Structures are given as C-alpha cells and as structure tokens.
Amino acid sequence: MGRRLAGTRWLAAALGAALVLAGCGGGDEAAGGKVTLRFTWWGSDGRHTITQKVIDAFEAEHPNIEIKGEYGDWTGYWDKLSTQVAANDAPDIIQMDEQYIREYAGRGALLDLAKYDVNLDGFDASVAKAGEFDGGLYGVVNGVNAPVVLANPQLFQKAGVKLPDDKTWTWDDYTRIATELTAKSAKGVWGSQSFGSDPAALKIWLRQRGADLYTADGKLGFSAEQLAEFFDQVKQLRDAKAIPTAELIEENAGATVNQSGSATGKYAMGFWNSNQLAQVSEAAGQEFKLLRFPSLTGKPKDAQEYYKASQFWSASARTKHPEEVGQFIDFLANSDKAAQLLLSERGTQPNKKLREATASKLSPTDQVINRFISDLAPDLGAPTPPVPVGLGGAGFPLGESTGEVLFGRLSSLDAARKLIDEANNNME
C-alpha cells in the first residue's frame, strides 16, 4: 500500500481552494464537434499499455469522443492531482483510491455519477455501494479484493503444523497455530506477521465485535476501550512469540513486497490483500495459500469479511462533458471488450457476469483469486464505509500507536486515547 505524500491539511486547503476558482476544468471540445476527455491513472508500464488498449476500444465505438491519457506512478500522483484540482485543471476521469475518495468528494471535487446512467446492476450490492455516500455516487469500483491471511505452505510443512480450515478457524486457533509455528521453525522464522499496523485487520477485528473502523457519516466507529483491547491482543501475541519482537516489527515497517517477511521466508502467515497473492508468491519463489480471517465463533459469516475496492473510477465535478464521462465509465464497468482487456489487472472483476466471462483467460494464480472472491460472497459482512476526510494515509497512524504499546512507552488505553485524539484532530 502506498504512503500518503501530501499532508492532510495541505490537501484540504488545496481542494478547498478549487471551490472558489471560477470557470470549468477538464476536457474540451475539438474542431468538428469531437469531445476530448482527459483520463488520469497511476500504475506500472503494463497497466498503461492495457489501459490505452481499452481507450482505443472505446474510441472505436464512440468516434465523437477522444480520450487523452495522463499517467504516472503512485509516488507523485496525489501531489499532482491535488495541484490540478486547486488550479481548476483536474482531468475529467480520475482513478481514485479509497483512502482519498471521501476527501475529494467532501471538498466538492468529484462528480455525482448517479446522475449519468452508469449501470451497476451487475455488481454485488456492497460493491455497487462502495463509492456511494453523502447522498451521491462518487466512484465506481474498478476491481475487487479482500483482506486475507497469506500462508506459506512450505513453512507449515517444515514445522509439522497443519494448515487451518479458514472457514471455521477462530482467533484462538490463530494464536495457537502462530505460536506453534514459531516454536517448531528455524531461528528467525515467526508464526505470523503482526497485524498491529494494518487498518484492514483492525477493521475486521472491530466488525467482529459489533463496531467498525469508521461510520457511514465519516466518524470513528470504535471506543478507546475497544482499540485498547486490540493493542492488548497484539501485545499478547508478541509475548507468546507468535509474532516478531517490537524491534523487528519496526525494522520491517517500510519493507517492499520483495523485502517483506512473507517473501523472504520469515513469516509463515502474513496479512495482505487477495490481489497481492501473485506478487508475494513470485517474490518468494513459491505459491502461497489464501486464507480468510479467523473469527470469534468459527462461523464463516462471523468473520465479517468485506470486499475492498482496488480503486475507483471517479470524475471531476467540473468536467465540461459529464454525459460523455458517464458513457466512458459505464463502458469501463460493463463492456465485455473492456473486461477482456483489463482482466484482473486492477483486481478481480467487480461485474459478476464479466468475472465469469473472463475467468478462463486469467493466469492460474488469478483464477485462484477469482474463485476465492466469488466464494466469499455469501459470507460477507455489511458494506464498509469509506475512509473519512483527513484519515487517508498518515492521518491514522495505527502502526506508530501499536509500536508505543509494544515498546512499553504507553499503556494500551493511553495509546488508544492518543490515536483517537490525533485522528479526530486530522478530521477537523
């Protein structure tokens, strides 16, 4: 996951400034009545190539519309987009991340797509609603994944520990298995990565206890006591040697996928998103196994898993051509031609019909992810609200707070209260 590069308050100021600037941004109308739209996204060179092919397919069906791509990598994407929005020069179509969608929408920078005939009937209900909040539809999910535990079968086998049944395992099972793996493995191999810095893990942990990380109206959805209990569990896992020491956790906090404990054979279990299976497996030189999160009861519905948006298709509120923007986003969401080109490049296809239609073209690993995502559907918990304004990236420093507890600098309750105060301050 990328780190937040633009500070929360700077971004708020930049987006706020956009609201007082006159005129309209976005695409223009070329000679002869041809509409030109600008489309921005981040990603690898492979993504750029595939996305351009999708653009070409759309333009072939819509000769009156030209799409100009603007792309780069994650590192500079958000600084550039904030600057463009503040200068009233935002692209018409914007690849958006769940960390920032509410922030941009809340500042009036995103178009309400519900008014422009984007058909989401083929999406699971929770996926269709993922970009819907504050009375509008501000993003259409372009890929689906889910928070998962990635297990290293070789390390399980070497330790003589059986892989769990992920539909029935509990947190007690997880603790027992992780502790046993550390005890029976070579020095330097740990039963599990710590989940203490992972907001997705905290979200599921809270949902299983009747709370949530965020509320629908953009507030924190938990108490200091609940967060303190989470910190206590991480500390207990550390004390049982189920997870690494505080020093090792801090040392590996900024590791890339290739440097991660999962990829380097130091963690028998790690916390990832389902769409990272291929990347982690390739980096490790072996196939990992996708596992659902453990639950309190051992019942699959009680795990409170959820579909996470890989990204969203969003649009500038100041586009001159909202109808044409709607046509393009509908094409991205529902066209078989687009799906056959995109496949799983941005995550599992969110349109269920297109997911089935493209399954045979996927790599073996992506087919595993596809089946995993589809199998989760009957056991999903309630849709999860988007990240509130101000809490994207460094606005919610969970890892730092967990570190304060593990190093003994703060009690669990004091660390919880401090994090809540920081988060509330960042939302102001």
Short mmCIF file of C-alpha atoms in Angstrom, two decimals:
data_model
loop_
_atom_site.label_atom_id
_atom_site.label_comp_id
_atom_site.label_asym_id
_atom_site.label_seq_id
_atom_site.Cartn_x
_atom_site.Cartn_y
_atom_site.Cartn_z
CA MET A 1 0.00 0.00 0.00
CA GLY A 2 1.24 3.42 -0.88
CA ARG A 3 2.07 6.02 1.71
CA ARG A 4 0.36 9.40 1.82
CA LEU A 5 2.61 12.01 0.26
CA ALA A 6 0.52 15.15 0.58
CA GLY A 7 -0.28 16.24 4.13
CA THR A 8 -3.91 16.08 5.14
CA ARG A 9 -4.21 19.77 5.90
CA TRP A 10 -2.39 20.81 2.71
CA LEU A 11 -4.70 18.61 0.66
CA ALA A 12 -7.75 20.07 2.37
CA ALA A 13 -6.53 23.58 1.62
CA ALA A 14 -5.79 22.71 -2.00
CA LEU A 15 -9.18 21.12 -2.54
CA GLY A 16 -10.91 23.96 -0.74
CA ALA A 17 -9.19 26.47 -2.98
CA ALA A 18 -10.61 24.71 -6.00
CA LEU A 19 -14.13 25.57 -4.89
CA VAL A 20 -13.57 29.31 -5.13
CA LEU A 21 -11.92 29.31 -8.54
CA ALA A 22 -14.05 30.37 -11.45
CA GLY A 23 -14.60 28.56 -14.74
CA CYS A 24 -14.64 24.88 -15.63
CA GLY A 25 -11.79 22.42 -15.83
CA GLY A 26 -11.42 19.10 -17.61
CA GLY A 27 -11.73 18.23 -21.27
CA ASP A 28 -12.62 20.42 -24.20
CA GLU A 29 -14.45 20.24 -27.49
CA ALA A 30 -12.23 19.86 -30.52
CA ALA A 31 -12.97 21.13 -34.02
CA GLY A 32 -15.84 19.36 -35.73
CA GLY A 33 -17.75 18.74 -32.50
CA LYS A 34 -15.44 16.00 -31.22
CA VAL A 35 -15.28 15.87 -27.43
CA THR A 36 -11.89 15.45 -25.78
CA LEU A 37 -11.69 13.98 -22.27
CA ARG A 38 -8.62 13.69 -20.06
CA PHE A 39 -8.18 10.47 -18.08
CA THR A 40 -5.60 10.06 -15.29
CA TRP A 41 -4.38 6.94 -13.52
CA TRP A 42 -1.34 5.57 -11.73
CA GLY A 43 0.37 2.22 -12.22
CA SER A 44 3.04 0.21 -13.97
CA ASP A 45 4.03 0.32 -17.62
CA GLY A 46 1.92 -2.80 -18.14
CA ARG A 47 -1.13 -1.00 -16.77
CA HIS A 48 -0.50 1.96 -19.06
CA THR A 49 -0.39 -0.32 -22.12
CA ILE A 50 -3.57 -2.19 -21.19
CA THR A 51 -5.47 0.97 -20.31
CA GLN A 52 -4.56 2.55 -23.64
CA LYS A 53 -5.98 -0.51 -25.42
CA VAL A 54 -9.23 -0.02 -23.51
CA ILE A 55 -9.28 3.63 -24.54
CA ASP A 56 -8.75 2.60 -28.17
CA ALA A 57 -11.68 0.14 -27.94
CA PHE A 58 -13.96 2.84 -26.52
CA GLU A 59 -12.95 5.39 -29.16
CA ALA A 60 -13.68 2.84 -31.91
CA GLU A 61 -17.28 2.63 -30.63
CA HIS A 62 -17.55 6.37 -29.93
CA PRO A 63 -15.80 8.23 -32.77
CA ASN A 64 -17.06 11.56 -31.43
CA ILE A 65 -15.10 11.15 -28.18
CA GLU A 66 -11.31 11.28 -27.79
CA ILE A 67 -9.67 10.14 -24.52
CA LYS A 68 -6.24 11.52 -23.66
CA GLY A 69 -4.36 9.50 -21.05
CA GLU A 70 -2.29 11.11 -18.28
CA TYR A 71 -0.46 8.58 -16.17
CA GLY A 72 2.47 8.05 -13.86
CA ASP A 73 3.39 6.15 -10.71
CA TRP A 74 1.87 6.37 -7.24
CA THR A 75 4.73 8.46 -5.86
CA GLY A 76 3.77 11.74 -7.49
CA TYR A 77 0.15 11.05 -8.40
CA TRP A 78 -1.59 12.61 -5.42
CA ASP A 79 0.55 15.74 -5.25
CA LYS A 80 -0.09 16.31 -8.95
CA LEU A 81 -3.82 15.68 -8.68
CA SER A 82 -4.18 18.00 -5.68
CA THR A 83 -2.36 20.72 -7.61
CA GLN A 84 -4.53 20.19 -10.70
CA VAL A 85 -7.73 20.37 -8.65
CA ALA A 86 -6.57 23.54 -6.88
CA ALA A 87 -5.69 25.10 -10.25
CA ASN A 88 -9.11 24.12 -11.65
CA ASP A 89 -7.37 21.86 -14.16
CA ALA A 90 -8.46 18.40 -12.98
CA PRO A 91 -8.71 15.61 -15.56
CA ASP A 92 -12.26 14.55 -16.47
CA ILE A 93 -11.89 10.89 -15.42
CA ILE A 94 -9.81 10.10 -12.34
CA GLN A 95 -8.55 6.80 -11.00
CA MET A 96 -9.31 7.23 -7.29
CA ASP A 97 -8.19 5.38 -4.16
CA GLU A 98 -10.41 4.51 -1.19
CA GLN A 99 -8.06 6.49 1.10
CA TYR A 100 -8.96 9.73 -0.62
CA ILE A 101 -12.35 9.36 -2.32
CA ARG A 102 -14.32 10.83 0.57
CA GLU A 103 -11.78 13.62 0.95
CA TYR A 104 -12.09 14.72 -2.68
CA ALA A 105 -15.86 14.23 -2.76
CA GLY A 106 -16.29 16.06 0.53
CA ARG A 107 -14.48 19.10 -0.90
CA GLY A 108 -16.77 19.17 -3.91
CA ALA A 109 -14.12 17.96 -6.36
CA LEU A 110 -15.90 14.82 -7.63
CA LEU A 111 -18.93 14.40 -9.89
CA ASP A 112 -22.06 12.60 -8.65
CA LEU A 113 -22.12 9.76 -11.19
CA ALA A 114 -25.62 8.65 -10.16
CA LYS A 115 -26.97 11.35 -12.49
CA TYR A 116 -25.24 9.97 -15.58
CA ASP A 117 -26.61 6.47 -16.24
CA VAL A 118 -23.71 4.30 -15.06
CA ASN A 119 -25.27 0.84 -14.74
CA LEU A 120 -24.16 -1.10 -11.66
CA ASP A 121 -26.81 -3.84 -11.77
CA GLY A 122 -24.15 -6.47 -12.42
CA PHE A 123 -22.21 -5.64 -9.25
CA ASP A 124 -22.68 -7.20 -5.82
CA ALA A 125 -24.74 -4.80 -3.72
CA SER A 126 -21.87 -3.97 -1.37
CA VAL A 127 -19.55 -3.28 -4.31
CA ALA A 128 -22.07 -1.06 -6.07
CA LYS A 129 -22.49 0.99 -2.89
CA ALA A 130 -18.78 1.27 -2.11
CA GLY A 131 -18.49 4.65 -3.82
CA GLU A 132 -21.88 5.86 -2.58
CA PHE A 133 -22.01 8.25 0.38
CA ASP A 134 -23.30 11.67 1.41
CA GLY A 135 -26.22 11.24 -0.99
CA GLY A 136 -24.19 10.70 -4.16
CA LEU A 137 -22.21 8.14 -6.17
CA TYR A 138 -18.64 9.44 -6.36
CA GLY A 139 -16.82 6.37 -7.58
CA VAL A 140 -17.39 3.10 -9.44
CA VAL A 141 -15.29 0.19 -8.21
CA ASN A 142 -12.88 -0.98 -10.91
CA GLY A 143 -11.51 -4.05 -9.13
CA VAL A 144 -12.33 -6.10 -6.06
CA ASN A 145 -10.09 -7.70 -3.48
CA ALA A 146 -10.40 -8.72 0.16
CA PRO A 147 -8.17 -8.59 3.24
CA VAL A 148 -6.64 -12.04 3.70
CA VAL A 149 -4.07 -14.09 5.53
CA LEU A 150 -1.41 -15.42 3.15
CA ALA A 151 0.02 -18.71 4.41
CA ASN A 152 3.35 -20.24 3.37
CA PRO A 153 2.61 -23.98 2.94
CA GLN A 154 6.32 -24.90 2.93
CA LEU A 155 6.91 -23.33 6.35
CA PHE A 156 3.81 -25.07 7.71
CA GLN A 157 5.07 -28.39 6.34
CA LYS A 158 8.60 -27.93 7.71
CA ALA A 159 7.19 -27.17 11.15
CA GLY A 160 4.79 -30.11 11.01
CA VAL A 161 1.81 -27.81 11.53
CA LYS A 162 -1.44 -28.37 9.63
CA LEU A 163 -2.92 -25.54 7.59
CA PRO A 164 -6.19 -24.36 9.17
CA ASP A 165 -9.69 -24.67 7.75
CA ASP A 166 -10.20 -20.98 7.11
CA LYS A 167 -14.00 -21.23 7.19
CA THR A 168 -14.01 -22.49 10.77
CA TRP A 169 -10.83 -21.24 12.45
CA THR A 170 -11.02 -18.82 15.37
CA TRP A 171 -8.65 -16.23 16.83
CA ASP A 172 -7.73 -18.79 19.48
CA ASP A 173 -6.78 -21.19 16.67
CA TYR A 174 -4.75 -18.45 15.01
CA THR A 175 -2.83 -17.72 18.23
CA ARG A 176 -2.18 -21.41 18.88
CA ILE A 177 -1.04 -22.08 15.31
CA ALA A 178 1.20 -18.99 15.12
CA THR A 179 2.82 -19.80 18.46
CA GLU A 180 3.40 -23.41 17.46
CA LEU A 181 4.89 -22.40 14.12
CA THR A 182 7.46 -20.13 15.79
CA ALA A 183 8.38 -22.82 18.32
CA LYS A 184 8.85 -25.54 15.68
CA SER A 185 10.54 -23.46 12.97
CA ALA A 186 14.15 -22.45 12.41
CA LYS A 187 15.51 -19.43 14.26
CA GLY A 188 14.38 -16.21 12.66
CA VAL A 189 11.10 -17.68 11.35
CA TRP A 190 7.94 -16.43 13.00
CA GLY A 191 4.49 -17.93 13.04
CA SER A 192 2.90 -14.74 11.83
CA GLN A 193 3.45 -11.16 10.83
CA SER A 194 1.99 -8.66 13.29
CA PHE A 195 -1.36 -7.21 12.23
CA GLY A 196 -0.94 -4.28 14.62
CA SER A 197 -0.23 -1.73 11.89
CA ASP A 198 -2.86 -2.94 9.41
CA PRO A 199 -6.08 -0.85 9.35
CA ALA A 200 -7.85 -3.59 7.36
CA ALA A 201 -7.11 -6.10 10.12
CA LEU A 202 -8.30 -3.64 12.76
CA LYS A 203 -11.45 -3.05 10.73
CA ILE A 204 -12.30 -6.76 10.61
CA TRP A 205 -11.35 -7.20 14.28
CA LEU A 206 -13.75 -4.38 15.23
CA ARG A 207 -16.55 -5.57 12.94
CA GLN A 208 -16.45 -8.96 14.61
CA ARG A 209 -17.13 -7.18 17.90
CA GLY A 210 -20.08 -5.10 16.72
CA ALA A 211 -18.12 -1.92 15.93
CA ASP A 212 -16.32 -0.67 12.81
CA LEU A 213 -13.29 1.41 11.94
CA TYR A 214 -15.45 4.22 10.51
CA THR A 215 -19.12 5.15 10.49
CA ALA A 216 -21.29 5.97 7.49
CA ASP A 217 -21.25 9.66 8.42
CA GLY A 218 -17.44 9.83 8.37
CA LYS A 219 -16.53 9.42 12.05
CA LEU A 220 -14.54 6.88 14.05
CA GLY A 221 -16.63 3.81 14.77
CA PHE A 222 -14.99 2.48 17.94
CA SER A 223 -14.17 3.39 21.53
CA ALA A 224 -10.80 3.80 23.22
CA GLU A 225 -11.52 0.67 25.24
CA GLN A 226 -12.12 -1.40 22.09
CA LEU A 227 -8.90 -0.14 20.50
CA ALA A 228 -7.01 -0.84 23.74
CA GLU A 229 -8.26 -4.44 23.59
CA PHE A 230 -6.86 -4.70 20.06
CA PHE A 231 -3.46 -3.44 21.26
CA ASP A 232 -3.60 -5.91 24.14
CA GLN A 233 -4.11 -8.81 21.75
CA VAL A 234 -1.12 -7.75 19.64
CA LYS A 235 0.98 -7.48 22.80
CA GLN A 236 -0.12 -10.95 23.95
CA LEU A 237 0.88 -12.39 20.57
CA ARG A 238 4.28 -10.73 20.89
CA ASP A 239 4.71 -12.11 24.43
CA ALA A 240 3.81 -15.61 23.18
CA LYS A 241 6.39 -15.23 20.37
CA ALA A 242 3.66 -15.81 17.81
CA ILE A 243 4.79 -12.59 16.09
CA PRO A 244 8.21 -10.85 15.96
CA THR A 245 9.67 -8.54 18.56
CA ALA A 246 8.85 -4.82 18.58
CA GLU A 247 12.33 -4.07 17.24
CA LEU A 248 11.90 -6.41 14.25
CA ILE A 249 8.40 -5.10 13.54
CA GLU A 250 9.70 -1.53 13.46
CA GLU A 251 12.72 -2.50 11.36
CA ASN A 252 10.50 -4.07 8.68
CA ALA A 253 7.74 -1.45 8.74
CA GLY A 254 8.73 0.09 5.40
CA ALA A 255 9.63 -3.13 3.59
CA THR A 256 8.61 -3.58 -0.04
CA VAL A 257 6.81 -6.75 -1.11
CA ASN A 258 10.14 -8.31 -2.14
CA GLN A 259 11.71 -7.39 1.20
CA SER A 260 8.72 -8.45 3.29
CA GLY A 261 8.83 -11.25 5.85
CA SER A 262 6.36 -13.22 3.74
CA ALA A 263 8.50 -13.04 0.61
CA THR A 264 11.79 -13.73 2.44
CA GLY A 265 10.50 -16.80 4.32
CA LYS A 266 10.46 -15.20 7.77
CA TYR A 267 6.67 -15.26 8.31
CA ALA A 268 4.57 -18.39 7.96
CA MET A 269 1.47 -16.16 7.86
CA GLY A 270 1.12 -12.57 6.69
CA PHE A 271 -1.65 -10.01 6.27
CA TRP A 272 -2.27 -8.86 2.72
CA ASN A 273 -4.96 -8.18 0.14
CA SER A 274 -6.12 -11.05 -2.05
CA ASN A 275 -4.87 -9.40 -5.25
CA GLN A 276 -1.30 -9.48 -3.87
CA LEU A 277 -1.14 -13.29 -3.96
CA ALA A 278 0.70 -13.40 -7.28
CA GLN A 279 3.21 -10.70 -6.33
CA VAL A 280 4.06 -12.26 -2.96
CA SER A 281 4.23 -15.78 -4.43
CA GLU A 282 6.53 -14.64 -7.23
CA ALA A 283 8.80 -12.77 -4.82
CA ALA A 284 9.02 -15.82 -2.56
CA GLY A 285 9.51 -18.29 -5.40
CA GLN A 286 6.59 -20.46 -4.24
CA GLU A 287 2.81 -20.43 -4.21
CA PHE A 288 1.13 -19.09 -1.09
CA LYS A 289 -2.34 -20.05 0.10
CA LEU A 290 -5.20 -17.59 0.57
CA LEU A 291 -6.95 -17.83 3.93
CA ARG A 292 -9.93 -15.93 5.27
CA PHE A 293 -9.53 -14.03 8.52
CA PRO A 294 -10.25 -16.02 11.69
CA SER A 295 -13.46 -15.26 13.59
CA LEU A 296 -14.54 -15.30 17.21
CA THR A 297 -17.02 -18.15 16.71
CA GLY A 298 -15.67 -20.32 13.90
CA LYS A 299 -18.66 -19.46 11.69
CA PRO A 300 -17.77 -18.01 8.27
CA LYS A 301 -20.33 -15.19 8.35
CA ASP A 302 -18.98 -14.06 11.73
CA ALA A 303 -15.56 -13.33 10.21
CA GLN A 304 -17.11 -10.10 8.85
CA GLU A 305 -15.01 -10.16 5.70
CA TYR A 306 -15.70 -7.47 3.13
CA TYR A 307 -14.92 -6.62 -0.45
CA LYS A 308 -12.31 -3.90 -0.70
CA ALA A 309 -12.19 -1.65 -3.75
CA SER A 310 -8.86 -1.90 -5.55
CA GLN A 311 -9.55 1.57 -6.89
CA PHE A 312 -12.48 3.59 -8.20
CA TRP A 313 -13.35 5.31 -11.45
CA SER A 314 -14.27 8.86 -10.45
CA ALA A 315 -14.79 12.09 -12.36
CA SER A 316 -14.14 15.78 -11.87
CA ALA A 317 -17.12 17.80 -10.67
CA ARG A 318 -16.01 20.49 -13.12
CA THR A 319 -15.87 18.42 -16.28
CA LYS A 320 -17.49 20.18 -19.24
CA HIS A 321 -18.76 16.83 -20.54
CA PRO A 322 -20.42 14.82 -17.77
CA GLU A 323 -22.61 12.81 -20.18
CA GLU A 324 -19.59 11.60 -22.15
CA VAL A 325 -17.70 10.90 -18.91
CA GLY A 326 -20.65 8.76 -17.81
CA GLN A 327 -20.55 6.86 -21.11
CA PHE A 328 -16.86 6.09 -20.69
CA ILE A 329 -17.17 4.96 -17.05
CA ASP A 330 -20.17 2.78 -17.99
CA PHE A 331 -18.01 1.25 -20.74
CA LEU A 332 -15.25 0.52 -18.23
CA ALA A 333 -17.77 -1.06 -15.82
CA ASN A 334 -19.93 -3.08 -18.22
CA SER A 335 -18.25 -3.65 -21.58
CA ASP A 336 -17.11 -7.15 -22.41
CA LYS A 337 -14.42 -5.62 -24.63
CA ALA A 338 -13.03 -3.63 -21.71
CA ALA A 339 -13.19 -6.63 -19.38
CA GLN A 340 -11.37 -8.90 -21.84
CA LEU A 341 -8.54 -6.37 -21.96
CA LEU A 342 -8.39 -5.40 -18.28
CA LEU A 343 -8.86 -8.95 -16.91
CA SER A 344 -7.56 -8.79 -13.32
CA GLU A 345 -5.02 -6.01 -13.83
CA ARG A 346 -6.79 -3.79 -11.31
CA GLY A 347 -8.15 -6.59 -9.16
CA THR A 348 -10.92 -9.16 -9.55
CA GLN A 349 -13.60 -8.01 -12.00
CA PRO A 350 -16.40 -6.36 -9.95
CA ASN A 351 -19.10 -7.14 -12.54
CA LYS A 352 -20.15 -10.72 -11.75
CA LYS A 353 -21.16 -11.60 -15.32
CA LEU A 354 -17.89 -10.27 -16.72
CA ARG A 355 -15.95 -12.03 -13.96
CA GLU A 356 -17.32 -15.35 -15.22
CA ALA A 357 -16.81 -14.41 -18.87
CA THR A 358 -13.12 -13.61 -18.38
CA ALA A 359 -12.21 -16.39 -15.91
CA SER A 360 -10.73 -18.76 -18.50
CA LYS A 361 -8.30 -16.09 -19.75
CA LEU A 362 -6.78 -15.47 -16.32
CA SER A 363 -3.47 -16.87 -15.11
CA PRO A 364 -3.71 -19.88 -12.75
CA THR A 365 -2.98 -17.64 -9.75
CA ASP A 366 -5.59 -15.07 -10.78
CA GLN A 367 -8.11 -17.89 -11.22
CA VAL A 368 -7.45 -18.89 -7.59
CA ILE A 369 -8.11 -15.29 -6.50
CA ASN A 370 -11.23 -15.16 -8.68
CA ARG A 371 -12.68 -18.27 -7.02
CA PHE A 372 -11.74 -17.01 -3.56
CA ILE A 373 -13.53 -13.70 -4.12
CA SER A 374 -16.63 -15.41 -5.54
CA ASP A 375 -16.72 -17.95 -2.69
CA LEU A 376 -16.67 -15.12 -0.13
CA ALA A 377 -19.88 -13.57 -1.45
CA PRO A 378 -22.45 -15.46 0.69
CA ASP A 379 -20.44 -14.85 3.87
CA LEU A 380 -19.69 -11.13 3.52
CA GLY A 381 -20.44 -8.73 6.33
CA ALA A 382 -22.10 -5.35 5.87
CA PRO A 383 -20.53 -2.88 3.41
CA THR A 384 -17.71 -0.90 4.97
CA PRO A 385 -17.85 2.92 4.94
CA PRO A 386 -15.12 4.87 3.09
CA VAL A 387 -12.18 6.50 4.85
CA PRO A 388 -13.29 9.80 6.43
CA VAL A 389 -11.92 13.14 5.31
CA GLY A 390 -8.48 13.63 6.86
CA LEU A 391 -7.72 9.99 7.69
CA GLY A 392 -6.17 8.78 4.45
CA GLY A 393 -2.57 7.53 4.74
CA ALA A 394 -0.73 9.11 7.67
CA GLY A 395 -3.95 10.61 9.03
CA PHE A 396 -4.49 7.44 11.06
CA PRO A 397 -1.04 6.33 12.36
CA LEU A 398 -2.05 2.89 13.67
CA GLY A 399 1.43 1.36 13.37
CA GLU A 400 3.03 4.13 15.41
CA SER A 401 0.47 3.67 18.18
CA THR A 402 0.95 -0.09 18.26
CA GLY A 403 4.70 0.49 18.49
CA GLU A 404 4.24 2.74 21.52
CA VAL A 405 2.48 -0.16 23.26
CA LEU A 406 4.93 -2.88 22.20
CA PHE A 407 7.95 -0.82 23.28
CA GLY A 408 6.26 -0.11 26.62
CA ARG A 409 6.18 3.65 26.18
CA LEU A 410 2.39 3.85 26.59
CA SER A 411 -0.30 1.63 28.06
CA SER A 412 -2.82 0.19 25.61
CA LEU A 413 -5.54 2.56 26.82
CA ASP A 414 -3.30 5.64 26.71
CA ALA A 415 -2.13 4.74 23.20
CA ALA A 416 -5.74 4.24 22.13
CA ARG A 417 -6.80 7.62 23.51
CA LYS A 418 -3.84 9.34 21.87
CA LEU A 419 -4.59 7.80 18.46
CA ILE A 420 -8.25 8.75 18.69
CA ASP A 421 -7.32 12.33 19.58
CA GLU A 422 -4.90 12.51 16.62
CA ALA A 423 -7.48 11.07 14.23
CA ASN A 424 -10.21 13.44 15.41
CA ASN A 425 -7.80 16.36 15.04
CA ASN A 426 -6.98 15.28 11.48
CA MET A 427 -10.69 15.17 10.64
CA GLU A 428 -11.25 18.78 11.73
#
